[in-house]
Short mmCIF file of C-alpha atoms and ligand atoms in Angstrom, two decimals:
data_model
loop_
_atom_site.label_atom_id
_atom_site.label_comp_id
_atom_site.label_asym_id
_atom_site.label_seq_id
_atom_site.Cartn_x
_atom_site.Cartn_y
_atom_site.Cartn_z
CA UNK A 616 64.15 32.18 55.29
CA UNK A 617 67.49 29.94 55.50
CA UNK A 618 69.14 29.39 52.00
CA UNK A 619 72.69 29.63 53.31
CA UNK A 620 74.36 29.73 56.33
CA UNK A 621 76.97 28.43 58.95
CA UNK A 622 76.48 26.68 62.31
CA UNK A 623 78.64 27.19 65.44
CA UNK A 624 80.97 24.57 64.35
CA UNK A 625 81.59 26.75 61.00
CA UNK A 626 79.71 23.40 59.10
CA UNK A 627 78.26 25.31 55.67
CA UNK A 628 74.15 24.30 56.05
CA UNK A 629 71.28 24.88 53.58
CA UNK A 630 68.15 25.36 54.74
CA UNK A 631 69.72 24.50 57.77
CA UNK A 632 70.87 21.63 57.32
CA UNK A 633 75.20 20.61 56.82
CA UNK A 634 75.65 20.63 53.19
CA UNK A 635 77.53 17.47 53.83
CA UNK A 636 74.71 15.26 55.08
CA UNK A 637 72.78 16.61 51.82
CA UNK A 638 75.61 15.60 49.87
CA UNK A 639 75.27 11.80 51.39
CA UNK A 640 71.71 12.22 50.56
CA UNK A 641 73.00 11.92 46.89
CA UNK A 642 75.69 9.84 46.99
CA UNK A 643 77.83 12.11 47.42
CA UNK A 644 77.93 13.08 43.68
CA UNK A 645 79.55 16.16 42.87
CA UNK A 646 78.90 18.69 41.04
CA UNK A 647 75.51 19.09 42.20
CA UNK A 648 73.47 21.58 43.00
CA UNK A 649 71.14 22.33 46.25
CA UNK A 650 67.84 23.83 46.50
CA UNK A 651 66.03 25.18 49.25
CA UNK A 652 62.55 24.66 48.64
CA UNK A 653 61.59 25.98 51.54
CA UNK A 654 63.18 29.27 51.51
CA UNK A 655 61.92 29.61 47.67
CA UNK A 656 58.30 29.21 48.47
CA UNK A 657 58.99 31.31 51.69
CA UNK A 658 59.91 34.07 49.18
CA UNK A 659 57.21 33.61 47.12
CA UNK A 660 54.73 33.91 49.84
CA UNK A 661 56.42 36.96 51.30
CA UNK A 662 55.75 38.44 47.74
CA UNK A 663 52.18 37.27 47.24
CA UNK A 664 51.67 38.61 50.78
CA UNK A 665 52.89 41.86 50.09
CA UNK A 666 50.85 42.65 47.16
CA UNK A 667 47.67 41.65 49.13
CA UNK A 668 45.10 41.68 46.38
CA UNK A 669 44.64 38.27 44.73
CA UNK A 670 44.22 39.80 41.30
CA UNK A 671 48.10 41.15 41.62
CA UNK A 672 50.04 38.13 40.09
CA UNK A 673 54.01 37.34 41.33
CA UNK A 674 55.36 36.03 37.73
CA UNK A 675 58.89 34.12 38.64
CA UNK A 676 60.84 34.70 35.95
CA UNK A 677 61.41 30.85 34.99
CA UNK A 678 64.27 31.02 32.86
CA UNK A 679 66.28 31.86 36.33
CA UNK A 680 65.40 28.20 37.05
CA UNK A 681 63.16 25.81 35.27
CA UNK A 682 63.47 22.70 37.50
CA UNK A 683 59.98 20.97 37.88
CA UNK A 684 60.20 20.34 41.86
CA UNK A 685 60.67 24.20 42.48
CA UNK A 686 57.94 25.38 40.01
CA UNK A 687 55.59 22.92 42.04
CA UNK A 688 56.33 25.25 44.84
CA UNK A 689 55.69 28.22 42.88
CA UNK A 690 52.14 27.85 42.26
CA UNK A 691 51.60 26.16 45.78
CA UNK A 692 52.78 29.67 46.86
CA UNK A 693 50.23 31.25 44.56
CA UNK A 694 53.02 32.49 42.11
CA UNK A 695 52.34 32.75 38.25
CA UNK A 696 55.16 33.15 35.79
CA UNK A 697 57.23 34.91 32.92
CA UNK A 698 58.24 32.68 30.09
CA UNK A 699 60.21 33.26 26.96
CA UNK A 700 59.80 29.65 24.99
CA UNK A 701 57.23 27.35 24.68
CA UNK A 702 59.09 24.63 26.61
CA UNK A 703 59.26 27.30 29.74
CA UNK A 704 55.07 27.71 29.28
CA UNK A 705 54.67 23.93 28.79
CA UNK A 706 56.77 23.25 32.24
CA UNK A 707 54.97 26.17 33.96
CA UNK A 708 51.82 25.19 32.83
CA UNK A 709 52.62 21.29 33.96
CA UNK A 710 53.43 22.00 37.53
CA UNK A 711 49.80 23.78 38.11
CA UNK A 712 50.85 27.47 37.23
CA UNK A 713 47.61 28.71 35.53
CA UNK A 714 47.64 30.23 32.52
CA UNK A 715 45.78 33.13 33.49
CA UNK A 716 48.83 34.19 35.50
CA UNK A 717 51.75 33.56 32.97
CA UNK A 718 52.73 36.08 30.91
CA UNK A 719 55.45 35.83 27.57
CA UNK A 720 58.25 38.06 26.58
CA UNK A 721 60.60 37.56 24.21
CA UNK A 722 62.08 39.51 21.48
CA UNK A 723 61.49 36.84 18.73
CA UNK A 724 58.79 34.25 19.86
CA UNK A 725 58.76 31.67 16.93
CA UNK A 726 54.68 31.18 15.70
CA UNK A 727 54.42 28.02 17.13
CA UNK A 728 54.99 29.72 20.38
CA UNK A 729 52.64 32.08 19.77
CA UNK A 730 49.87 29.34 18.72
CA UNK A 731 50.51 27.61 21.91
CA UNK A 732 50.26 30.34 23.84
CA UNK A 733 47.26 31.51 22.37
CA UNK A 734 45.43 28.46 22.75
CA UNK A 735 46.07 28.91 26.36
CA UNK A 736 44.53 32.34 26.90
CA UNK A 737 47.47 33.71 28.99
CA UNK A 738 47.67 37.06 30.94
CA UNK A 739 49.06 38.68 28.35
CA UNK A 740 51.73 38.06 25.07
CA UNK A 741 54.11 40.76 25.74
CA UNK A 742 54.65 42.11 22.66
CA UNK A 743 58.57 43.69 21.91
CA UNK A 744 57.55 45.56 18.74
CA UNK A 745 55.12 46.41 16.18
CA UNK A 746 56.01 44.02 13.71
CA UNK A 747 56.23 41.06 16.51
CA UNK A 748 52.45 42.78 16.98
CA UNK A 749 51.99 42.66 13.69
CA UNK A 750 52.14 39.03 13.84
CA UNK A 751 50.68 38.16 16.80
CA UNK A 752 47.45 39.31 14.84
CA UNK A 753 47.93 37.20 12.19
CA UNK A 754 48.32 34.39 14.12
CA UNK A 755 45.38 34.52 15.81
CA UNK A 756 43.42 35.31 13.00
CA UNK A 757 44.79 31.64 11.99
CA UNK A 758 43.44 30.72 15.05
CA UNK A 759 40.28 32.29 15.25
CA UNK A 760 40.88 33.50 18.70
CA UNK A 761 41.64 36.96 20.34
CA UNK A 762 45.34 37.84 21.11
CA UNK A 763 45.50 39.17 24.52
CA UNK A 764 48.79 41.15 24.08
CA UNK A 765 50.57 43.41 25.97
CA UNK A 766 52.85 45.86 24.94
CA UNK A 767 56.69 45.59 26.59
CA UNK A 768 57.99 49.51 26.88
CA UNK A 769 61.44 50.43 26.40
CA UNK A 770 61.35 53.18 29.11
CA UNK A 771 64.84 54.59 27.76
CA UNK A 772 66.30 54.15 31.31
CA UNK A 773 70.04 53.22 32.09
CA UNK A 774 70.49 51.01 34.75
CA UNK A 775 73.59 50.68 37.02
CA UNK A 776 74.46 47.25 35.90
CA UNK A 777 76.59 45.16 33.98
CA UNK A 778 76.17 45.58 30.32
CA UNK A 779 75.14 42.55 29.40
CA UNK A 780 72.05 42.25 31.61
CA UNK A 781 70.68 46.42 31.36
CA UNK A 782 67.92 45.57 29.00
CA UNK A 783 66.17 49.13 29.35
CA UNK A 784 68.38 51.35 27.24
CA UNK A 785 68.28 52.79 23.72
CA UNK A 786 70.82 50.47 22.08
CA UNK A 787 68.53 47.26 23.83
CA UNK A 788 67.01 44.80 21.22
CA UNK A 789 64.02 44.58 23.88
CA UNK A 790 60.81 46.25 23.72
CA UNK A 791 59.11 48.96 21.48
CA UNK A 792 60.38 52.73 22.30
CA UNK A 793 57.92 55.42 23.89
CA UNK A 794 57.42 56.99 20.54
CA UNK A 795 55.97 54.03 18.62
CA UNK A 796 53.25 52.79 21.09
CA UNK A 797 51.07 55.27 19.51
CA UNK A 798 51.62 53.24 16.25
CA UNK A 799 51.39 50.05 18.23
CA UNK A 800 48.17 51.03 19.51
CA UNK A 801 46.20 51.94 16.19
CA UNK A 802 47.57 48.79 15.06
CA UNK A 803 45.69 46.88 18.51
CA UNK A 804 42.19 49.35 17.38
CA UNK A 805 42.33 48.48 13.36
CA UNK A 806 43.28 44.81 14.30
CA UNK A 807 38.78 43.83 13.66
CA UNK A 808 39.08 42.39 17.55
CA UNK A 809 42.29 39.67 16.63
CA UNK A 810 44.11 41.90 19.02
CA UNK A 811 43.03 42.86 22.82
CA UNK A 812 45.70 45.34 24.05
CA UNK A 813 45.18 44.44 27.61
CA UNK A 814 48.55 45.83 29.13
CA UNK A 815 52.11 47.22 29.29
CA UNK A 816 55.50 45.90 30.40
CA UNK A 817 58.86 46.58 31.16
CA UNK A 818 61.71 45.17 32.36
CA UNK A 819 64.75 47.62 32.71
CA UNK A 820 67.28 44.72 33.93
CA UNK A 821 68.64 42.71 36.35
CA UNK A 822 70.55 43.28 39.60
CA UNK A 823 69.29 46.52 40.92
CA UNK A 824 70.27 47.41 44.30
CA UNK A 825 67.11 49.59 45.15
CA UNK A 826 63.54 50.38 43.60
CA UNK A 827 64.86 53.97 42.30
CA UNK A 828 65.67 53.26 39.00
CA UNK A 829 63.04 50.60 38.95
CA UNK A 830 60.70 52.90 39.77
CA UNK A 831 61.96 55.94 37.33
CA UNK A 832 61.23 53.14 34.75
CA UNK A 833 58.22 52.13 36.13
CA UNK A 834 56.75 55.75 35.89
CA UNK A 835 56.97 55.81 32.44
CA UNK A 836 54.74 52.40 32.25
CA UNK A 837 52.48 54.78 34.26
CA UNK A 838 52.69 57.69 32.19
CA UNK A 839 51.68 55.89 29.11
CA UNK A 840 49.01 53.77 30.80
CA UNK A 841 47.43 57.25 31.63
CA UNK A 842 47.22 57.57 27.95
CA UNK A 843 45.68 55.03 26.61
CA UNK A 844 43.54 54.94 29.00
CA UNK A 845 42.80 59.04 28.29
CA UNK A 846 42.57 58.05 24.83
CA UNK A 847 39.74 55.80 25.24
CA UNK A 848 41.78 52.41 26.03
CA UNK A 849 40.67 49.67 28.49
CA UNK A 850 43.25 48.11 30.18
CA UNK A 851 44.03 45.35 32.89
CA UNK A 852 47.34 44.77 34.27
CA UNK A 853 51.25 46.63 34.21
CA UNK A 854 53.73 44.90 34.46
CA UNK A 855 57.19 46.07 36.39
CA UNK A 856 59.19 43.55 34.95
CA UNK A 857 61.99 41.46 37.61
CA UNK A 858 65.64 42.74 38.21
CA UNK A 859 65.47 42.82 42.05
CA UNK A 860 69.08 41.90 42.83
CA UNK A 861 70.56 39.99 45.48
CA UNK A 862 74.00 40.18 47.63
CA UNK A 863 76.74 38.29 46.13
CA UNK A 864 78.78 39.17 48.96
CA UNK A 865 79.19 42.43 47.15
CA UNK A 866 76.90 44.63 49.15
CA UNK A 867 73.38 44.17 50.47
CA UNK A 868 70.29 44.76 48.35
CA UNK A 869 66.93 45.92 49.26
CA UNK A 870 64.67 42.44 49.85
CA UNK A 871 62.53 41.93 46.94
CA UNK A 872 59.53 42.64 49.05
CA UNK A 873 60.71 46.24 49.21
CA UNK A 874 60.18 46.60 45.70
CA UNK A 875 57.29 44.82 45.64
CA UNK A 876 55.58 47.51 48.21
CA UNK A 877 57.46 50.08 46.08
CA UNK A 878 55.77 49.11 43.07
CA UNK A 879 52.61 48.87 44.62
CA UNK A 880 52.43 52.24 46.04
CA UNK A 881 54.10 53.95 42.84
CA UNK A 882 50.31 52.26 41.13
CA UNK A 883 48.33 53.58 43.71
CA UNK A 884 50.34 56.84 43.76
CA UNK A 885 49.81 57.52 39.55
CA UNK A 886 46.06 56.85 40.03
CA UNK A 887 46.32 53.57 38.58
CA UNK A 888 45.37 51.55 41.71
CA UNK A 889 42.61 49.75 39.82
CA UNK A 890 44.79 48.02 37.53
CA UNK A 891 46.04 44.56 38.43
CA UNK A 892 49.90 44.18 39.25
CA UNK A 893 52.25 41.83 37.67
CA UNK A 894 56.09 41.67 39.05
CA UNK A 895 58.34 38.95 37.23
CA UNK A 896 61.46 38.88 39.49
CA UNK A 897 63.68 35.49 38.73
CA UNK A 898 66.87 36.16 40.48
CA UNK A 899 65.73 37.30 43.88
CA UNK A 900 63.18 34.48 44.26
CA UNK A 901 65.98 31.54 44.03
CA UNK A 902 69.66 32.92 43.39
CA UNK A 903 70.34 33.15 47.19
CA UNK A 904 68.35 29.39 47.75
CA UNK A 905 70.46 27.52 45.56
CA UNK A 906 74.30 26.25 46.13
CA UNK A 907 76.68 24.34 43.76
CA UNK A 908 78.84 21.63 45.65
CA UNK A 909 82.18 20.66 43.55
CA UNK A 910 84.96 18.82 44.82
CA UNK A 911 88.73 19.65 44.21
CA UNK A 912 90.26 17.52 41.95
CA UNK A 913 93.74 18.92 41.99
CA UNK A 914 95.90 21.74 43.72
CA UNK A 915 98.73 23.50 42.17
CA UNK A 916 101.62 25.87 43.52
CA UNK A 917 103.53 28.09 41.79
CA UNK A 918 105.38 31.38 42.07
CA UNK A 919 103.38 31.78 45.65
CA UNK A 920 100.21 31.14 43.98
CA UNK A 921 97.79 28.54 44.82
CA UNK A 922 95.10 27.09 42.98
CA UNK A 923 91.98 25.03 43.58
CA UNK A 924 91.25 23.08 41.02
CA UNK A 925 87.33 22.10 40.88
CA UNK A 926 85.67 19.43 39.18
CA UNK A 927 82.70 22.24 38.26
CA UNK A 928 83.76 24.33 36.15
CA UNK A 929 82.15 27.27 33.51
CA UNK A 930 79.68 24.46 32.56
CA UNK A 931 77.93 24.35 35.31
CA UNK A 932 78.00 27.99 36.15
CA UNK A 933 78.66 30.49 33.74
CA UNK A 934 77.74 33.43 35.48
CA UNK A 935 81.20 34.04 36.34
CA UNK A 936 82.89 33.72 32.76
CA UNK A 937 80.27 35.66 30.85
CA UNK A 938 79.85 38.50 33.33
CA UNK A 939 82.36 38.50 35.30
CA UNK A 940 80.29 37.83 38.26
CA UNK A 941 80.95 36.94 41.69
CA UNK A 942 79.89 33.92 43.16
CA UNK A 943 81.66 32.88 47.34
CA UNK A 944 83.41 29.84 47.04
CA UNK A 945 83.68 28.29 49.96
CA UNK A 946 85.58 25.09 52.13
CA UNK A 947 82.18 23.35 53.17
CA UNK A 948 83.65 22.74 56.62
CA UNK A 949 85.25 26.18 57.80
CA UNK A 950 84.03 29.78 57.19
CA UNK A 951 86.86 32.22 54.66
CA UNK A 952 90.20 32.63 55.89
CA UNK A 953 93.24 32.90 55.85
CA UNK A 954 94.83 33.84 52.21
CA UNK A 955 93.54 33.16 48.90
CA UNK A 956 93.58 30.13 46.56
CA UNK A 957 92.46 30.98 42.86
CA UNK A 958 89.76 28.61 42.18
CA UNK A 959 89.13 27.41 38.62
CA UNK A 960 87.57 24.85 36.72
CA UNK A 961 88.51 21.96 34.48
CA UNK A 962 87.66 23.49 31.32
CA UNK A 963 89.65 24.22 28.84
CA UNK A 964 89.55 28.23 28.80
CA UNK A 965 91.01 31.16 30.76
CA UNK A 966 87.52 32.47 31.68
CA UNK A 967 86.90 29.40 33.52
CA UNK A 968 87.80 31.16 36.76
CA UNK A 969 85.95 31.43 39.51
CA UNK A 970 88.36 33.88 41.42
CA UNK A 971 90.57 34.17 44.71
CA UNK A 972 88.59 33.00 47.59
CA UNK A 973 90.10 32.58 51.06
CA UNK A 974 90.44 29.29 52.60
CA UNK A 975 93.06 28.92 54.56
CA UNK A 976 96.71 26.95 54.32
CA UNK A 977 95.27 23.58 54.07
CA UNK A 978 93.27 22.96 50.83
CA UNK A 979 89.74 21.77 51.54
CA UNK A 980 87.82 18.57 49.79
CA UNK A 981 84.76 20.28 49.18
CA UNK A 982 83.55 23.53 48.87
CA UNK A 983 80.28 25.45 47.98
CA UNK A 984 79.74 27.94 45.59
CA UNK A 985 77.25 30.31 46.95
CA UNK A 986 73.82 32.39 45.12
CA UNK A 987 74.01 29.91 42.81
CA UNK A 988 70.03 29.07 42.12
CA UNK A 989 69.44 31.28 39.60
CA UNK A 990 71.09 31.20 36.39
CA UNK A 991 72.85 28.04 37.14
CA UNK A 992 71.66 25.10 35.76
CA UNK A 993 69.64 26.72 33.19
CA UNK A 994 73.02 28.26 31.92
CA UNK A 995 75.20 24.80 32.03
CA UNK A 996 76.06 23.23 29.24
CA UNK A 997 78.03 19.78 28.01
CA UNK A 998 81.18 21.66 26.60
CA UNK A 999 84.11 20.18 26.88
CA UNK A 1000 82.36 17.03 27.18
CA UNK A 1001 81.27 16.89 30.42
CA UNK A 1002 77.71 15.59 31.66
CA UNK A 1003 75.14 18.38 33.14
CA UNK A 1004 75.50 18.66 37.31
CA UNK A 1005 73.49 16.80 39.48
CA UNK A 1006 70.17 18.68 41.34
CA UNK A 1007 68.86 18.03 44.46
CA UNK A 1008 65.99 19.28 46.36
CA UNK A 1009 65.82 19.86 50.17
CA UNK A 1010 62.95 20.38 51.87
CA UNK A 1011 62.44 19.96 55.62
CA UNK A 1012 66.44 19.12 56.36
CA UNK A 1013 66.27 16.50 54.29
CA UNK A 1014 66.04 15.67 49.77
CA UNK A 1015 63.23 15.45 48.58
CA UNK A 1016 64.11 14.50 45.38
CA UNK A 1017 67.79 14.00 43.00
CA UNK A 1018 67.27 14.54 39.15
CA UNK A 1019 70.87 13.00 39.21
CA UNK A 1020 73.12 13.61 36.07
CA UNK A 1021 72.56 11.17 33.20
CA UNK A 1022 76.26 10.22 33.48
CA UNK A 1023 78.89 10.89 30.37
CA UNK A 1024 77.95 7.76 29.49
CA UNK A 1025 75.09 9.16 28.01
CA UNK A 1026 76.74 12.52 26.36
CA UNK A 1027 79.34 9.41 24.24
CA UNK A 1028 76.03 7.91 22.78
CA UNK A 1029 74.00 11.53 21.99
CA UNK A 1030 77.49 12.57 19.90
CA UNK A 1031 77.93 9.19 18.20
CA UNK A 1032 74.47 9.02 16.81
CA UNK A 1033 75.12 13.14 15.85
N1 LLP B 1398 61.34 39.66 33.00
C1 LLP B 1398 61.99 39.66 31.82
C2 LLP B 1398 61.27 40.08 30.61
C3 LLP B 1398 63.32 39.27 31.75
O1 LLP B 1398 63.95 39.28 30.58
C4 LLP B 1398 63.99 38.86 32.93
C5 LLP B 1398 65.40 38.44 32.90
C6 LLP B 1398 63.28 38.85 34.14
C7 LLP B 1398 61.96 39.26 34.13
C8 LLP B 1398 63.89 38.41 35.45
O2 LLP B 1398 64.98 39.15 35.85
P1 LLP B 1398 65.62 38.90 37.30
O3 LLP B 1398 64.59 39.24 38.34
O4 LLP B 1398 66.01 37.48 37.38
O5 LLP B 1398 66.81 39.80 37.34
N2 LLP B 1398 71.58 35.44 33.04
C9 LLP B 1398 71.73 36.72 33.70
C10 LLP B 1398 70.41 37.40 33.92
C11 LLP B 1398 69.63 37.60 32.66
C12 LLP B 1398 68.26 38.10 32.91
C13 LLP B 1398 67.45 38.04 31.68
N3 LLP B 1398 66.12 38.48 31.86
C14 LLP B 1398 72.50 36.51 34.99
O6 LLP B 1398 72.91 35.38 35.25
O7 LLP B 1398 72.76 37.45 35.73
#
């Protein structure tokens, strides 16, 4: 599985192949991103492989990256999906994702969601509290069909994470606490059939080094499985939830097939093995398969510091201004040396910083930002005025395919008419 990595001339590849030839493949348009579709549906595989039984479902997490050409690959891997809108079921839905293996979270699903994904019969409507239950009902009622809902525990469990991205806590808007799911499920048995409580989810947060935490969390799904079930309850599937992380250069993680056999055994280990599995990693599936090429625009020296001046800024990536993350930048034609150059983008804030990155004396043309395929694109915005980045799609050495930016051209016209 490639994603990233450096010949013997130092030449940065994807998928094995120099980032700079890709770039020629579009025009040599910056910013743009890369995919490796390859290494995604690799991953996928790997995952669908380790959980062994067909009936287990590997839900990407499509709000980590919505882009047609990789969803494609997704089902062709035998991958379902976790969506949070109706435009994320639509697109999983168009690229041959069935619905039977999409499931929806969301803390807030509007009812129009909720009609369209009833008429679809998915998996299961992950419901994030009783009054979001409450509703569900009613809408299919409207509909005249049966909900198939599931409903998303908040395990109580603090995760070693940043702040922003621990979901499984207390003070988290998501899911419906341990001590109302007994309330939650008289509501499913007095619901006259609108309501089929089919399963329970979780999802405790992103970036977790190993399955411990994920699996503390993931006991509790257990625990309260047992019960329904004890109290007379039929029920298919648990889900885990995503939050596999990956290594931003900040330490390795354990591969997401590690917690996928993790998980798997923790089922089979609480007695539960007859009940269908549902992961929804995001993150883990494309972060490390995706790269953002930007070109420096400008270099600046002052007071013996140097910066790199990019023409991708926070737009394009905002991981790194919202959380503080850390993404490698990169020259595209020599591995990091040498001392640091602070690279930034053109916007117009102090958060758009992508760090100190070493690259030697001589400032390079190009560089890569690295792990950038999940949370990328689907993050970028037009502030500043400034069109969305490029995305291409490698497959066998080579793009398959550009969805090239629709120019600024295009943003002038959208804000006249506004
Ligand atoms: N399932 C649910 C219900 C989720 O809310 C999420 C992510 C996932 C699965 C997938 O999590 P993953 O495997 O990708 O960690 N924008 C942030 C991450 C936010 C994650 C939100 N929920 C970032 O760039 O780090």
């Amino acid at each position: 599985m490639d994603g990233f990595s450096r010949d013997a001339q130092q030449r940065a590849l994807l998928g094995g192949t120099p980032l700079l030839d890709l770039l020629d493949g579009v025009g040599g348009q910056t910013p743009a991103y890369f995919y490796d579709l390859d290494g995604i549906e690799a991953t996928v595989r790997g995952l669908v492989a380790a959980l062994g039984d067909p009936r287990h479902t590997v839900a990407y997490a499509v709000k980590a990256n919505t882009a047609g050409s990789l969803l494609r690959r997704v089902a062709a891997a035998g991958g379902g999906a976790d969506v949070v809108s109706g435009g994320e079921l639509a697109v999983a839905e168009a690229t041959g994702i069935a619905p039977s293996k999409i499931v929806m979270s969301g803390v807030a699903k509007l009812d129009a969601e909720l009609d369209l994904a009833l008429s679809r019969r998915l998996l299961g409507i992950q419901a994030e509290s009783v009054e979001e239950l409450e509703r569900i009902g009613q809408r299919a009622r409207a509909l005249g069909v049966t909900a198939r809902v599931a409903l998303r525990v908040n395990p109580s469990v603090d995760i070693d994470s940043h702040a922003h991205i621990a979901t499984g806590h207390d003070e988290a808007k998501f899911g419906i606490a341990r001590e109302a799911l007994p309330e939650a499920w008289r509501r499913i048995d007095a619901s006259e059939g609108w309501l089929e409580g089919v399963g329970l989810s979780m999802h405790v947060g992103s970036m977790l080094r190993e399955p411990g935490p994920y699996l503390e969390a993931a006991r509790v799904v257990c625990e309260e499985a047992r019960a329904r079930l004890r109290a007379g309850g039929r029920l298919d599937y648990l889900s885990f939830g995503g939050g596999f992380g990956i290594d931003y250069g900040e330490g390795a993680c354990e591969p997401p097939v590690a917690f996928a056999r993790a998980a798997l055994d923790l089922l089979r280990a609480e007695g539960l093995g007859a009940l269908r599995l549902v992961l929804e990693p995001g993150r883990a599936i494309v972060a490390p398969f995706g790269v953002l090429v930007a070109r420096v625009v400008q270099t600046k020296e002052h007071q013996g510091k140097r910066w790199l001046m990019l023409d991708a800024g926070m737009n394009d990536l905002l991981r790194p201004a919202l959380y503080q993350a850390h993404h490698r930048v990169e020259a595209l034609d020599a591995a990091p040396s040498g001392h640091p150059w602070r690279v930034v983008g053109p916007v117009c804030e102090s958060a758009d910083d992508f760090g100190l990155h070493p690259m030697g004396s001589e400032a390079p043309a190009l560089v890569v930002l690295r792990d950038a395929g999940a949370y990328g694109y689907t993050m970028a915005s037009e502030y500043n005025g400034r069109a969305l980045p490029t995305e291409a799609f490698v497959s066998g050495g080579r793009v398959v395919h550009v969805s090239a930016t629709r120019g600024v051209e295009d943003w002038v016209r959208r804000r006249l008419e506004a």
